[in-house]
XYZ file of C-alpha atoms in Angstrom:
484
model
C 14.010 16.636 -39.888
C 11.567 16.718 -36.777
C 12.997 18.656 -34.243
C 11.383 18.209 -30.709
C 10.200 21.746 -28.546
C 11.314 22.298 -25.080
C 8.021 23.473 -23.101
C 8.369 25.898 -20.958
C 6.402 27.034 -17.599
C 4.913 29.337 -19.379
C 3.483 27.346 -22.367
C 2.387 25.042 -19.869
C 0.377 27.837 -18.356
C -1.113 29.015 -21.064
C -2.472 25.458 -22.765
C -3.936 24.698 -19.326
C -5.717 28.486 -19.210
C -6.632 27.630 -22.663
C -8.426 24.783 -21.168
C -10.283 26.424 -18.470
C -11.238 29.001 -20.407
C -12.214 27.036 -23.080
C -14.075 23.919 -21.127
C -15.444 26.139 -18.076
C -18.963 26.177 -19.675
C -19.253 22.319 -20.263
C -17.104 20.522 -17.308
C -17.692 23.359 -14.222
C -21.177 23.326 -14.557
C -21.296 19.588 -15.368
C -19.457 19.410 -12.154
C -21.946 22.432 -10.310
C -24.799 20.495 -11.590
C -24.437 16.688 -10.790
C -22.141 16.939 -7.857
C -23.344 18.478 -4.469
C -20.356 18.871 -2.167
C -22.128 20.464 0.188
C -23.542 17.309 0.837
C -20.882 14.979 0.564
C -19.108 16.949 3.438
C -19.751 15.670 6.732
C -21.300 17.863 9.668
C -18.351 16.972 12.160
C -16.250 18.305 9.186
C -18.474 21.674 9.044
C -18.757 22.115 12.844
C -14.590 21.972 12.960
C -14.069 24.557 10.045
C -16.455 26.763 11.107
C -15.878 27.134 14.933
C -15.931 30.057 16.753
C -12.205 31.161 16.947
C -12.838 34.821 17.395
C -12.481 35.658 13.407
C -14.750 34.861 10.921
C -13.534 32.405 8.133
C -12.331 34.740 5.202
C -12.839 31.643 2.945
C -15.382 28.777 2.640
C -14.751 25.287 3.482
C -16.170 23.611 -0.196
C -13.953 26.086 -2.179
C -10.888 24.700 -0.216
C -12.414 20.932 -1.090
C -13.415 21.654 -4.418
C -9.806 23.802 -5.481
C -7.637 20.687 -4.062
C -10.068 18.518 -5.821
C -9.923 20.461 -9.128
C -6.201 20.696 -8.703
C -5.923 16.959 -9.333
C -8.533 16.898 -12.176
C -6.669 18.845 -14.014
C -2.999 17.528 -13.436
C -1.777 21.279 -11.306
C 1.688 20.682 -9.974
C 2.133 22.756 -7.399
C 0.226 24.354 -4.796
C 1.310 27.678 -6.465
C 0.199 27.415 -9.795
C -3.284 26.291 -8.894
C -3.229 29.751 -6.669
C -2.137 31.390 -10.178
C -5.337 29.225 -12.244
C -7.140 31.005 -9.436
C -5.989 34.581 -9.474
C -6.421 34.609 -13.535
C -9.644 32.381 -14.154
C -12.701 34.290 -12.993
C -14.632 31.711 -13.305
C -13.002 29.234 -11.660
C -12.912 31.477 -8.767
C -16.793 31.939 -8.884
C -16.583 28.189 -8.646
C -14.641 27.259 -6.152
C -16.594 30.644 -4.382
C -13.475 32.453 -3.625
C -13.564 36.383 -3.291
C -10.216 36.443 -2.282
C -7.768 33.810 -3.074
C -5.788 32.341 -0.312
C -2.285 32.086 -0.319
C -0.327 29.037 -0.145
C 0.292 28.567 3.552
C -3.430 28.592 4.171
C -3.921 25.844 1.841
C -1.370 23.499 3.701
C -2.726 24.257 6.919
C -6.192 23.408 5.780
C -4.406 19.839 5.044
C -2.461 19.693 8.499
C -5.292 20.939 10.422
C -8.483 18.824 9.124
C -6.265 15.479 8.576
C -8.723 13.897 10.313
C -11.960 15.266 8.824
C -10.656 14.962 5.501
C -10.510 11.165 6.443
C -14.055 10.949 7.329
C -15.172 12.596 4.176
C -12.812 10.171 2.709
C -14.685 7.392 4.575
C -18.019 8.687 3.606
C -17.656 8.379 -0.175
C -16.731 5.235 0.286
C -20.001 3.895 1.545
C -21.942 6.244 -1.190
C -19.518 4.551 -4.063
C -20.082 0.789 -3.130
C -23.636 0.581 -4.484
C -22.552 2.333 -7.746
C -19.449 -0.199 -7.967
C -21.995 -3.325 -7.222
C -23.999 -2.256 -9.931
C -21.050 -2.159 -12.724
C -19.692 -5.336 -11.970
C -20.949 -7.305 -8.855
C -18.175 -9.631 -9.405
C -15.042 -7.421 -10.154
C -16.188 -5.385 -6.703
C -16.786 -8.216 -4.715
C -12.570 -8.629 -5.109
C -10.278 -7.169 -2.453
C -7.069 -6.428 -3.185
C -4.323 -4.505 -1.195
C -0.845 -3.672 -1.935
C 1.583 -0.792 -0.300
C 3.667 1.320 -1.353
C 5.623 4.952 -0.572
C 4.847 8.569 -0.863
C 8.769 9.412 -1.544
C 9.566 12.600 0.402
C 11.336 15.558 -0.497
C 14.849 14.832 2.455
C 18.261 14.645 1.911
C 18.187 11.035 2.542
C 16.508 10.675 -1.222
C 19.512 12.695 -2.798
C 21.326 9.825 -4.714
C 24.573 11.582 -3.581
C 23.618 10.556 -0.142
C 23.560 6.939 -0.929
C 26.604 7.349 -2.986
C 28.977 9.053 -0.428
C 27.775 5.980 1.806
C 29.300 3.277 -0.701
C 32.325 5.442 -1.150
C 33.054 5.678 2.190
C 32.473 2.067 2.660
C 34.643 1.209 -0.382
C 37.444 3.550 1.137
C 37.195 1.308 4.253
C 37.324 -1.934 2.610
C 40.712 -0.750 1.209
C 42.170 1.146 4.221
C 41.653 -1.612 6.311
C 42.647 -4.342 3.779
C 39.407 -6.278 3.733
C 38.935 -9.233 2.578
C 36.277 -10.341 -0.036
C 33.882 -11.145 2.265
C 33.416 -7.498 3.115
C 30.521 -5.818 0.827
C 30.690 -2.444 0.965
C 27.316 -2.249 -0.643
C 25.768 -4.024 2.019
C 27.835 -1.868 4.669
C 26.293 0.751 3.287
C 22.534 -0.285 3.329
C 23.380 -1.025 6.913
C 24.388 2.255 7.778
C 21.605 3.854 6.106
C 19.656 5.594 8.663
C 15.915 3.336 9.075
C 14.150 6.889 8.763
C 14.589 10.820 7.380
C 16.829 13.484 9.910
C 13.867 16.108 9.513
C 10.810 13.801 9.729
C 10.903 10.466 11.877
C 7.587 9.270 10.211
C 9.316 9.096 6.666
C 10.820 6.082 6.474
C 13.539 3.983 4.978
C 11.746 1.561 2.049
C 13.017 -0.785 -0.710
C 10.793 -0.243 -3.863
C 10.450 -0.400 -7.444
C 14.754 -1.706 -7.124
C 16.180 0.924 -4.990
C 16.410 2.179 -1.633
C 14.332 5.921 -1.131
C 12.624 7.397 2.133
C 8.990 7.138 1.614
C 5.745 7.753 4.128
C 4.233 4.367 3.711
C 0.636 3.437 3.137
C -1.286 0.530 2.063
C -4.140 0.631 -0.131
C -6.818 -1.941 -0.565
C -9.364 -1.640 -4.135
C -11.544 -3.657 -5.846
C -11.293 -5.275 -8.825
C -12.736 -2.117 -10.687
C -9.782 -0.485 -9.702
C -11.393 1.922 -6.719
C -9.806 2.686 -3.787
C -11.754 1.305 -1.018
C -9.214 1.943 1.677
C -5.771 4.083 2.738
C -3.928 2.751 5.463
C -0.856 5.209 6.810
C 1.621 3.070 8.669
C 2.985 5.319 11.255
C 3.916 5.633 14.565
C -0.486 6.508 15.720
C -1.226 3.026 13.467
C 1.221 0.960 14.951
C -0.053 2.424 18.550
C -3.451 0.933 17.297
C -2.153 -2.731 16.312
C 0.473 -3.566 19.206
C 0.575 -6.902 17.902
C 2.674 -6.139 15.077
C 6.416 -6.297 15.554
C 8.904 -3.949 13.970
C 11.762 -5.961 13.220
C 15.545 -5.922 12.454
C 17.007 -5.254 8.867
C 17.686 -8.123 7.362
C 20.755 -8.902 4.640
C 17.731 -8.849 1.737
C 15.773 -5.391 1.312
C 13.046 -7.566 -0.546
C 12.531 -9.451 2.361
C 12.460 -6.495 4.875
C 9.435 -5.172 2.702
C 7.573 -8.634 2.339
C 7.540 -9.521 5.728
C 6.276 -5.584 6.632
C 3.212 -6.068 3.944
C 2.418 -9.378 5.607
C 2.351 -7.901 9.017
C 0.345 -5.379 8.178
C -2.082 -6.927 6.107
C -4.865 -8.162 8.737
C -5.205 -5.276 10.729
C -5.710 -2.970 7.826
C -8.266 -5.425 6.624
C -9.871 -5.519 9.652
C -9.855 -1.699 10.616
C -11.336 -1.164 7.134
C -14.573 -3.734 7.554
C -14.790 -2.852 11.069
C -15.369 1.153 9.910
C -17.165 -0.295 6.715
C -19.473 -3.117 8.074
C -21.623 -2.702 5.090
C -19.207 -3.906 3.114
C -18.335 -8.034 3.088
C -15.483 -9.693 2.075
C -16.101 -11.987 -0.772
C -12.553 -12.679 -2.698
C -8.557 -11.789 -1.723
C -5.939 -11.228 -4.231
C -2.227 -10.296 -3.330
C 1.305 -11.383 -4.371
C 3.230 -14.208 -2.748
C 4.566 -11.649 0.101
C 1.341 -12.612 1.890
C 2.123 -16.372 1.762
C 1.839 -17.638 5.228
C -0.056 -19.988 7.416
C -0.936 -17.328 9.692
C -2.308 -15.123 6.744
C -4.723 -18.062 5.466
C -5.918 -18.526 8.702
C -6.478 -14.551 9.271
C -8.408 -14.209 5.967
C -10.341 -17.352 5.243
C -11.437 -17.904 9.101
C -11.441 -14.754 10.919
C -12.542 -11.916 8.083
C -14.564 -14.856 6.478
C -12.831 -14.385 2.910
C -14.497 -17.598 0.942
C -11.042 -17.663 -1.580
C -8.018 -16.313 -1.169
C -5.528 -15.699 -4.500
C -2.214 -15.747 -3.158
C 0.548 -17.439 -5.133
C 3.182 -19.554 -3.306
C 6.470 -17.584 -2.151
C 9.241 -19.684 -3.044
C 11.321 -18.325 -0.147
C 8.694 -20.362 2.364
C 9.586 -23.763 0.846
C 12.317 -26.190 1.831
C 15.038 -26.595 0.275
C 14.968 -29.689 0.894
C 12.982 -32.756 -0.796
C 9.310 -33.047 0.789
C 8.222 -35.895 2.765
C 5.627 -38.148 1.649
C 2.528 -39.121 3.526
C 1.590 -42.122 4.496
C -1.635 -43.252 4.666
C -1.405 -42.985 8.455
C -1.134 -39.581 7.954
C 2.656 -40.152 9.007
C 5.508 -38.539 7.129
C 7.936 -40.484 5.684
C 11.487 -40.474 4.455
C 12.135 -38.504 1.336
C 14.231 -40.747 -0.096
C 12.285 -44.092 1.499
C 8.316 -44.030 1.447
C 7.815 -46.495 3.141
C 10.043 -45.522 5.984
C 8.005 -43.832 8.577
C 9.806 -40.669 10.318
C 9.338 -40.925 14.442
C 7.668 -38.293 16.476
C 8.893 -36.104 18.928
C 6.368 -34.297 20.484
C 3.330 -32.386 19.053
C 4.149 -28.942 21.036
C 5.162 -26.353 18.913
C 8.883 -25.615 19.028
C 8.881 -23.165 16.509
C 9.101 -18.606 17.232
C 5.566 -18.123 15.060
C 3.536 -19.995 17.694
C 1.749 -22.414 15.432
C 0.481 -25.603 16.717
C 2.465 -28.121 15.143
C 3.547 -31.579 15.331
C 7.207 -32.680 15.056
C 8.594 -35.834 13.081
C 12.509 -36.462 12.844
C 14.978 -39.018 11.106
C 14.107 -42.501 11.654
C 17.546 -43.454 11.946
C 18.100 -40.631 14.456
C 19.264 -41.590 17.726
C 20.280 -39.982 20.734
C 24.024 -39.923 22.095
C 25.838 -37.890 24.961
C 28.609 -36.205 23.190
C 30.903 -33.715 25.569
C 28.451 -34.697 28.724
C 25.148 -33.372 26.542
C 22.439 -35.311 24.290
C 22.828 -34.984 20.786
C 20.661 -36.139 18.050
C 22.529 -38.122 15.595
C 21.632 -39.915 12.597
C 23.147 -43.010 11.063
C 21.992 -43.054 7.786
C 24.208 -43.523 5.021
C 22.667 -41.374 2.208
C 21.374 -38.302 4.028
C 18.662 -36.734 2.524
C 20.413 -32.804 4.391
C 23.417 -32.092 5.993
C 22.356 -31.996 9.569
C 24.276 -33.929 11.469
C 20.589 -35.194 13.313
C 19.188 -35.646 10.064
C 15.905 -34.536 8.668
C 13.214 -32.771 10.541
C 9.637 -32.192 9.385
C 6.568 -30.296 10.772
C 3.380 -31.091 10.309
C 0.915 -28.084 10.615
C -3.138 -28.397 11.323
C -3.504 -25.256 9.546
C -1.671 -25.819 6.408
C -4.561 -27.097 4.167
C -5.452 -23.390 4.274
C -2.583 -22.801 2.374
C -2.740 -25.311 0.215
C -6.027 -25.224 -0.709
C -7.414 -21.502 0.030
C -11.036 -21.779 -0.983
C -9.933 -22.202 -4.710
C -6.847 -24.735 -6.787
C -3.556 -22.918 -8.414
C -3.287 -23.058 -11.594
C -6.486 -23.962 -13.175
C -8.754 -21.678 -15.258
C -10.757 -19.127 -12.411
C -7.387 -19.269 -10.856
C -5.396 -17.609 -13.837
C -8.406 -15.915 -14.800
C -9.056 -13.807 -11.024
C -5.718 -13.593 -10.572
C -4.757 -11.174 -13.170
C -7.220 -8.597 -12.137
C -4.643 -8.268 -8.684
C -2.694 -5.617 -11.129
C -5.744 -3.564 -11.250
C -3.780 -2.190 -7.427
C -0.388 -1.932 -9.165
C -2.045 0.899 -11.969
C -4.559 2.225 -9.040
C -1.339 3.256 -6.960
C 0.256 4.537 -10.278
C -2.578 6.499 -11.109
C -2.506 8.151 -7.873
C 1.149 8.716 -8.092
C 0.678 10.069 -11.821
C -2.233 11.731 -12.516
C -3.449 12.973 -9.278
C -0.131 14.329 -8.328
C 0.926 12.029 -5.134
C 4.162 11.870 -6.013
C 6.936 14.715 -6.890
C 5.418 17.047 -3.959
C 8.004 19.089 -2.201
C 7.302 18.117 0.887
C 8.343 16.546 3.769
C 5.667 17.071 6.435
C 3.973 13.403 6.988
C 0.736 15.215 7.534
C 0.615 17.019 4.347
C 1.855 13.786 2.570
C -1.092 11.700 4.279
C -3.507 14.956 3.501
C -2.575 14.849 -0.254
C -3.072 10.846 -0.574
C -6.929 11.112 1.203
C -7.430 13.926 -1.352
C -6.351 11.861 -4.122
C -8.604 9.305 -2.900
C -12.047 11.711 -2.534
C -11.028 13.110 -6.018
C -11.243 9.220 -7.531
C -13.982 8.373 -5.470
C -16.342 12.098 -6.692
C -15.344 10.172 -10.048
C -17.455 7.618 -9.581
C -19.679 9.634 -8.424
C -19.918 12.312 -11.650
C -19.551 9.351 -13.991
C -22.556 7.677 -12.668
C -24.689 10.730 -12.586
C -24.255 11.582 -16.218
C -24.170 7.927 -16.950
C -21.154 7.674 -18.664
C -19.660 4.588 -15.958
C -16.544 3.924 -18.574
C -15.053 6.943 -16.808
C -15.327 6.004 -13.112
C -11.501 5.659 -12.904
C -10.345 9.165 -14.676
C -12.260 12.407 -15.894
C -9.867 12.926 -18.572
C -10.969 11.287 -21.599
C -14.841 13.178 -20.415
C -12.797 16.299 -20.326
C -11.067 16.032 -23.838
C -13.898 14.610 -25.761
């Protein structure tokens, strides 16, 4: 019988040592030789690091870049076992051009202190990647896709005992106070969930992957190659930016609370990211149905010039209700009479989204005083809702955008562009996996943010190394170069 081994911290160590040692010649120097940092960094960044403080810098600005960039190459946990790869491997030390190695602290204020720089380098390989990306596959980078997600953070608000106590306590209420049915205590209890983390404001309350965690949020936009092209950080300097979004109210459905945040965030990301990126034009959109909305349509097809958008319907936006027929007057008509023509009231729009729209109600709706005060009133006898006024309809100028967004549902390019939207999903993942986003022990937004951008320059250098040495199948992940 097979009997599984339970790897220890110290086998780990030693099977990645093995591998430095081992693959130092080849993938260093491959590294040394087709990749010059020096000139990927940009000269704001160098004038920051090295200002005159009073001291000298002890240690050089690329072997912080290339040690954090390494670090996520090779898979390195923690902060402190990439300090012990560089305190045993010589060679990587020559590398990275350490004499001395620095300790841990000095490695998360490099990230705190140069957020901003790192963003710029960031922003720089983006521009240097898009060439290499049209050249692979001008279609598949033509595509822009977004999604968000959460950097969970290490708080006591992610403990599942926190959550847990919460429904306890709320169950214990229900029964102390002899509630009735009606009384959830698992709603109670996301209710009095706090909307962000005790020890850092900008970590906030999310619903993801089916369950509730405290998560810096960030929204990332790739192509259809699967390259980040953009991260967006949705905090409290972002939302100074856009003062046009509105932070609502929870809502009774956690699902909703994070569709209609991804749909309000959507067009300024888009349109920070091609205003900093103006060499870059958008072609094709893909997202999920969270981005479903008359105002979206409008945003992407007529103001960021988008020539298709793939956005599948959301079933919450659609009546419950049967539709209305159109006449060929362009008049709706009763659901359950064609040729019964509804009656307008009005073409201003009465509705909180601010859409121009034009109103049509029953027409066998009349007006009557009841209690001193006009009431609609309907007198049909088989009601097509149970409105007392009857049936309203809208009719919107805008909504052919949504119905017909530069491409049809459901036929062949439609099924066949919309699958590559996933491409995000697995981007995000990778990031979360492989170049160690996730499971930090952290809680500092900046170093969370700081970690993400690094991720980022890591995948774009990538693209970089795998076109230099022509080997393009790797552009996504070093690994499979690294084992062969």
């Amino acid at each position: 019988m097979f009997r599984s081994k339970q790897l220890s911290l110290s086998d780990v160590y030693a099977d990645c040592l093995d591998t430095f040692d081992n693959d130092k010649p080849g993938f260093l120097s491959m590294l040394e030789q087709n990749i010059d940092i020096d000139a990927l960094i940009p000269l704001s960044f160098r004038q920051r690091f090295y200002a005159w403080t009073g001291r000298p810098r002890e240690h050089p600005l690329t072997g912080f870049i290339w040690a954090l960039i390494i670090q996520r190459i090779f898979s390195i946990p923690t902060d402190s076992l990439l300090i012990i790869f560089l305190r045993f491997s010589k060679e990587l030390r020559e590398f990275c051009g350490f004499t001395k190695v620095p300790d841990a602290s000095k490695f998360t204020r490099f990230k705190q202190s140069f957020l901003s720089d790192l963003r710029d380098m960031f922003d720089r390989l983006v521009d240097l990647t898009e060439p290499i990306c049209a050249q692979i596959d001008p279609k598949l980078a033509a595509m822009t896709i977004f999604d968000t997600s959460g950097i969970e953070a290490y708080v006591t608000e992610n403990n599942p005992k926190y959550a847990n106590s919460l429904i306890r306590s709320m169950k214990a209420w229900k029964e102390a106070k002899s509630l009735s049915d009606s009384f959830d205590p698992y709603k109670a209890a996301y209710a009095a969930m706090p909307s962000c983390a005790a020890s850092e404001p900008a970590v906030k309350q999310l619903y993801i992957n089916g369950h509730f965690c405290y998560v810096y949020k960030f929204g990332m936009i790739t192509n259809g190659l699967g390259i980040v092209r953009d991260i967006a950080f949705y905090d409290k300097k972002f939302l100074a930016a856009h003062p046009e979004i509105e932070v609502g109210k929870k809502s009774d459905s956690p699902d909703e609370d994070k569709s209609l945040g991804d749909s309000k965030a959507l067009i300024p990301t888009l349109s920070g990211f091609f205003a900093r990126h103006p060499q870059i034009r958008p072609d094709v959109f893909l997202g999920d149905s969270a981005f479903d909305t008359i105002d979206i349509y409008a945003g992407l097809l007529k103001e960021l010039k988008f020539s298709k958008a793939f956005i599948p319907l959301n079933a919450r936006a659609d009546s419950k209700y049967p539709d209305c027929t159109i006449d060929e007057l362009g008049r709706p008509c009763c659901p359950k009479n064609p040729k019964l023509p509804m009656k307008q009231e009005g073409s201003k729009s009465h509705l909180r989204c601010g859409r121009p729209s034009m109103k049509f109600v029953c027409p066998k709706m009349k007006w009557v005083t009841e209690d001193g005060k006009p009431k609609r009133r309907t007198s049909c006898e088989d009601p097509c809702t149970g409105s007392p006024c009857g049936r309203m309809f809208y009719i919107y100028p805008e909504k052919d955008l949504r119905t017909f967004p530069g491409t049809v549902r459901g036929t062949d390019e439609w099924n066949a562009a919309y699958k590559v939207r996933t491409i995000a999903e697995r981007t995000i993942c990778h990031f979360k996996d492989s170049l160690l986003v996730s499971g930090r022990k952290t809680r500092n937004a900046q170093t969370l943010h700081a970690d993400l951008l690094l991720s980022g320059i890591t995948q774009l250098i990538t693209v970089l190394l795998a076109d230099k040495i022509n080997r393009r199948q790797y552009i996504r992940s070093l690994k499979p170069l690294i084992a062969a």
